XYZ file of N, CA and C in Angstrom:
417
model
N 16.073 67.296 31.894
C 15.861 65.990 32.434
C 15.433 65.949 33.888
N 15.632 64.657 34.278
C 14.161 65.087 35.726
C 14.335 63.261 36.095
N 14.149 63.313 37.656
C 13.987 61.606 38.201
C 13.979 62.224 39.784
N 12.909 60.948 40.550
C 12.538 61.339 41.431
C 12.846 59.576 41.864
N 13.448 59.424 43.377
C 13.833 58.158 43.572
C 12.695 58.408 44.764
N 12.182 56.987 44.746
C 11.064 56.688 45.721
C 11.153 57.925 46.501
N 10.639 59.027 48.020
C 10.258 59.491 48.614
C 10.366 61.175 48.627
N 11.895 60.804 47.715
C 12.841 61.558 47.541
C 12.934 63.192 47.168
N 12.885 63.939 46.907
C 13.342 65.653 46.125
C 13.113 64.799 44.438
N 11.962 66.042 44.008
C 13.023 65.528 42.272
C 13.876 66.277 42.456
N 15.235 65.119 41.091
C 16.236 66.168 40.853
C 15.980 66.116 39.504
N 17.593 66.738 38.898
C 17.254 68.026 37.750
C 18.650 67.931 37.162
N 18.379 67.697 35.891
C 19.512 68.570 34.888
C 19.407 69.278 33.974
N 19.670 70.925 33.891
C 19.667 71.141 33.077
C 20.694 71.582 32.295
N 20.279 71.906 30.532
C 21.316 71.667 29.833
C 21.346 72.657 29.098
N 22.692 73.985 28.999
C 21.544 74.704 27.693
C 22.879 74.428 26.643
N 22.758 75.186 25.545
C 23.398 75.197 23.939
C 23.452 76.417 23.247
N 24.512 76.198 22.745
C 25.103 77.846 21.564
C 23.628 77.311 20.718
N 24.122 78.570 19.671
C 23.239 78.980 18.133
C 23.902 77.499 17.085
N 25.030 77.052 17.486
C 25.469 75.547 17.017
C 24.885 74.056 17.359
N 24.194 74.158 18.545
C 23.546 72.913 19.365
C 24.612 72.335 19.979
N 26.099 72.916 20.315
C 26.758 72.758 21.226
C 26.065 72.612 22.502
N 26.626 71.906 23.492
C 26.351 71.850 24.759
C 27.388 72.876 25.953
N 27.223 73.724 26.286
C 27.228 74.210 26.824
C 27.054 74.442 28.044
N 26.844 74.016 28.615
C 26.649 73.411 30.007
C 25.789 72.816 30.472
N 25.588 72.090 31.806
C 24.947 71.613 32.772
C 25.048 71.665 34.189
N 23.545 72.252 34.730
C 23.297 72.219 35.806
C 22.657 71.323 36.667
N 23.331 70.413 37.514
C 22.353 69.701 38.917
C 21.228 70.990 39.594
N 19.909 70.276 39.758
C 19.457 70.774 40.861
C 18.250 70.348 41.269
N 17.800 70.904 42.440
C 16.881 69.345 43.385
C 15.558 70.897 43.245
N 14.656 70.215 43.588
C 13.025 70.752 43.406
C 13.330 70.714 45.532
N 12.831 72.145 45.500
C 12.349 71.750 47.316
C 10.942 72.826 47.502
N 10.674 72.607 49.006
C 9.403 73.415 49.353
C 10.269 74.413 49.831
N 9.914 75.746 50.022
C 10.640 77.129 50.551
C 10.168 77.007 52.435
N 8.994 76.648 52.995
C 8.209 76.813 53.422
C 7.076 75.049 53.894
N 7.099 74.883 54.558
C 6.128 73.223 54.658
C 4.878 73.592 53.993
N 3.978 75.040 54.211
C 3.121 75.158 53.174
C 2.876 75.534 51.632
N 4.079 75.464 51.592
C 4.406 75.928 50.006
C 3.421 75.157 49.377
N 2.434 74.809 47.660
C 2.406 73.867 47.646
C 3.454 73.829 46.527
N 3.783 75.050 45.297
C 4.887 73.983 44.397
C 6.327 74.963 44.753
N 7.390 73.316 44.442
C 8.841 73.374 44.591
C 9.094 74.526 44.206
N 10.728 74.825 44.728
C 10.883 76.156 43.664
C 12.849 74.608 43.340
N 12.997 75.318 42.571
C 14.314 74.868 42.145
C 15.289 75.619 42.408
N 16.117 74.554 43.746
C 17.772 75.111 43.658
C 18.367 74.622 43.101
N 19.026 75.793 42.864
C 20.059 74.905 41.995
C 21.964 75.287 42.714
N 21.550 74.374 43.539
C 22.813 73.704 44.229
C 24.197 74.383 44.442
N 24.739 74.404 42.977
C 26.268 74.340 42.817
C 26.710 73.179 42.800
N 26.072 71.631 42.487
C 26.507 70.636 43.722
C 27.360 70.178 42.165
N 26.818 70.246 41.516
C 27.524 69.256 40.137
C 27.401 70.316 38.692
N 28.171 71.347 37.895
C 28.529 72.047 36.955
C 29.224 71.811 36.103
N 28.984 71.994 34.746
C 30.085 71.554 33.922
C 29.737 72.972 32.903
N 31.080 73.050 32.658
C 30.481 74.645 30.961
C 31.727 74.350 30.248
N 31.153 74.573 28.667
C 32.655 74.063 27.647
C 32.508 75.355 26.478
N 33.597 75.035 26.506
C 33.993 75.696 24.817
C 34.280 75.149 24.250
N 34.497 75.764 22.619
C 34.726 75.184 21.252
C 35.442 76.328 20.242
N 36.624 75.846 19.575
C 36.860 76.117 18.810
C 35.893 76.769 17.372
N 36.568 77.190 16.750
C 35.722 77.564 15.023
C 35.495 76.363 14.722
N 36.233 75.298 14.702
C 36.192 74.069 13.495
C 35.098 72.669 14.971
N 34.882 73.750 16.013
C 33.482 72.553 17.151
C 34.493 71.705 17.200
N 36.435 71.731 17.230
C 36.428 71.193 19.015
C 36.824 71.683 19.953
N 35.922 70.640 20.665
C 35.815 71.333 22.568
C 37.447 71.851 22.836
N 37.283 72.993 23.423
C 38.509 73.784 23.759
C 38.782 73.842 25.218
N 37.638 73.692 25.960
C 38.159 73.928 27.550
C 36.608 73.218 28.036
N 37.028 71.971 29.335
C 35.946 71.537 29.989
C 36.331 72.384 31.168
N 35.089 72.289 31.800
C 35.681 73.067 32.854
C 34.297 72.556 34.716
N 34.755 71.609 35.769
C 33.780 70.924 36.142
C 33.789 71.429 37.745
N 32.687 70.973 37.800
C 32.912 71.370 40.073
C 32.230 69.893 40.232
N 32.390 69.524 40.839
C 31.767 68.339 42.000
C 31.870 68.218 43.417
N 31.448 67.043 43.967
C 31.465 67.406 45.648
C 33.165 67.038 45.534
N 33.199 67.491 46.775
C 34.834 66.985 46.963
C 35.171 67.207 48.578
N 36.000 66.705 49.467
C 36.356 66.628 50.585
C 37.165 67.534 51.391
N 36.377 68.527 51.968
C 37.185 69.600 52.654
C 37.322 70.494 53.941
N 37.961 70.207 54.674
C 37.795 70.185 56.191
C 36.599 69.040 56.607
N 37.040 67.915 56.667
C 36.056 67.366 57.043
C 34.711 67.066 56.347
N 33.980 67.595 54.938
C 32.865 67.079 54.634
C 32.757 67.664 53.335
N 31.622 67.000 52.197
C 32.024 67.022 51.051
C 31.649 68.671 50.623
N 32.648 69.393 49.498
C 31.216 70.171 49.072
C 31.766 70.735 47.962
N 31.000 71.398 47.263
C 31.184 71.499 45.595
C 33.146 72.698 45.696
N 33.452 72.266 45.235
C 34.550 72.200 44.017
C 35.100 72.049 42.749
N 35.927 73.088 42.093
C 36.419 72.932 40.946
C 37.040 71.313 40.757
N 36.967 70.538 40.527
C 37.318 69.489 40.186
C 38.264 69.398 38.124
N 37.792 69.579 37.810
C 38.249 69.534 36.343
C 38.154 70.911 36.015
N 39.548 70.847 35.420
C 39.693 72.579 34.252
C 40.485 72.200 32.600
N 39.713 71.877 31.551
C 40.758 71.011 31.032
C 40.440 72.090 30.072
N 41.991 71.484 29.143
C 42.310 72.145 28.144
C 42.768 70.870 27.253
N 42.041 71.305 25.750
C 42.237 70.550 24.660
C 42.761 70.533 23.982
N 44.059 70.042 23.482
C 45.183 70.826 22.492
C 45.164 69.638 21.444
N 44.288 69.849 19.819
C 44.512 69.908 18.779
C 45.477 69.898 17.876
N 45.986 68.692 16.853
C 47.000 69.250 16.033
C 45.906 69.699 15.078
N 47.287 71.394 14.374
C 47.115 71.737 13.806
C 46.710 71.497 12.208
N 47.747 70.476 11.657
C 47.314 69.713 10.875
C 46.006 68.923 10.653
N 45.988 67.743 11.471
C 44.834 66.520 10.987
C 43.555 66.946 12.059
N 43.854 68.121 13.222
C 42.306 68.258 13.232
C 42.115 67.181 14.858
N 43.422 66.706 15.139
C 42.888 65.510 16.006
C 43.504 65.823 17.320
N 42.784 64.889 18.369
C 43.529 65.031 19.806
C 44.644 64.850 20.192
N 45.687 65.844 20.736
C 46.980 65.678 20.794
C 46.869 65.794 22.243
N 46.475 66.707 22.912
C 47.017 66.694 24.799
C 45.924 66.914 25.247
N 45.802 66.616 26.575
C 44.637 67.568 27.269
C 45.521 67.518 28.574
N 45.217 69.029 28.977
C 45.786 69.804 30.160
C 44.774 70.004 31.248
N 45.321 69.790 32.858
C 44.177 70.332 33.710
C 44.809 71.099 34.900
N 43.686 71.974 34.970
C 44.517 72.729 36.113
C 43.989 73.498 37.066
N 42.398 72.640 37.414
C 42.122 72.069 38.324
C 42.747 72.650 39.291
N 42.421 73.254 40.891
C 42.952 73.581 42.177
C 43.868 71.590 42.339
N 44.451 71.875 42.638
C 45.461 70.357 42.618
C 45.051 69.452 44.245
N 44.256 70.333 45.148
C 43.496 69.029 45.970
C 42.350 68.572 45.731
N 42.190 68.950 44.774
C 40.588 68.583 44.048
C 41.151 67.688 42.652
N 41.504 68.118 42.594
C 41.818 67.039 40.326
C 41.730 65.663 41.173
N 42.359 64.511 42.279
C 41.660 63.257 41.806
C 40.303 63.101 41.686
N 39.309 64.211 42.020
C 38.188 63.888 42.179
C 37.587 63.969 40.672
N 38.341 64.565 39.486
C 38.170 64.990 38.133
C 38.764 64.207 37.425
N 39.259 64.719 36.249
C 39.593 63.936 35.187
C 40.885 63.434 35.685
N 40.949 62.277 35.384
C 42.351 60.971 35.990
C 43.717 60.740 34.688
N 44.733 62.147 35.086
C 45.570 61.632 34.153
C 46.650 60.365 34.742
N 46.551 59.617 33.875
C 47.380 58.346 34.131
C 48.627 58.244 33.409
N 49.409 59.354 33.134
C 50.286 60.073 32.147
C 50.720 61.163 32.641
N 51.787 62.233 32.293
C 52.370 62.958 32.788
C 51.443 64.428 31.674
N 51.898 65.319 31.690
C 50.896 66.411 31.380
C 50.682 66.839 29.928
N 52.659 66.029 29.547
C 52.673 66.390 28.006
C 52.048 65.523 27.190
N 51.700 63.752 28.073
C 51.298 62.846 26.889
C 50.219 63.375 25.822
N 50.969 62.296 24.766
C 49.688 62.753 23.358
C 49.544 61.660 22.999
N 47.965 61.931 22.638
C 47.440 60.794 21.999
C 47.395 60.237 20.774
N 48.007 58.833 20.625
C 48.395 58.782 18.935
C 47.355 58.221 18.481
N 47.483 58.991 16.666
C 46.697 58.327 15.754
C 46.610 57.414 14.580
N 46.356 56.539 13.686
C 46.941 56.304 12.435
C 46.408 57.227 11.673
N 46.660 56.869 10.427
C 46.618 57.351 9.556
C 44.807 57.818 8.592
N 44.122 56.938 9.049
C 43.010 57.355 9.116
C 41.926 58.126 10.530
N 42.104 58.686 11.140
C 41.873 59.474 12.817
C 42.186 58.752 13.246
N 41.423 57.108 13.240
C 41.311 56.381 14.255
C 42.319 56.469 15.870
N 42.063 56.333 17.029
C 42.337 56.676 17.847
C 43.577 55.680 18.753
N 44.654 54.836 18.808
C 45.559 53.784 18.597
C 46.199 53.866 19.987
N 46.260 54.905 20.867
C 46.509 54.977 22.312
C 46.604 56.141 22.987
N 46.110 55.407 24.847
C 44.994 57.206 25.274
C 46.260 56.794 26.038
N 47.033 57.535 26.632
C 48.551 57.597 27.593
C 47.663 57.999 28.963
N 46.243 58.262 28.740
C 46.213 58.695 29.958
C 45.240 56.996 30.892
N 44.591 56.296 29.821
C 44.237 55.241 30.312
C 45.298 53.854 30.289
N 45.877 54.616 29.324
C 47.105 53.621 28.692
C 46.045 52.264 28.389
N 45.955 52.577 27.203
C 45.168 51.254 26.494
C 45.863 51.733 24.972
N 45.986 51.021 24.096
C 46.083 50.549 23.364
C 45.285 49.900 22.104
N 44.917 50.282 20.965
C 43.104 50.335 20.409
C 44.063 49.465 19.258
């Protein structure tokens, strides 16, 4: 996916998919000329925004790792903002809990838990989500 805003550089996301067409990664980049005399731009994968995901045997997302811009020593630099672990109920295969093990100072820039890490998602008998503890939503 590529885009450009007015006279600025072309920006893009590259996506990686596994053999079962599951999203495994997404990386942000910008096209830049290395030298003023260059004709063709070079892809700069600057590590500003990246994500990777893993799945269990039945296709549930097991983990998501995201990097994003976070303040550090007075400026914004790429940091790990999410290291999410998703846990599913073994009988119903429904999302049960989400935990985040990202470094503490950078967690506020990623997943925003609104409840304790042990908070559980609630579903009705048909599998519909009825309560999201992190958003405080009753559906």
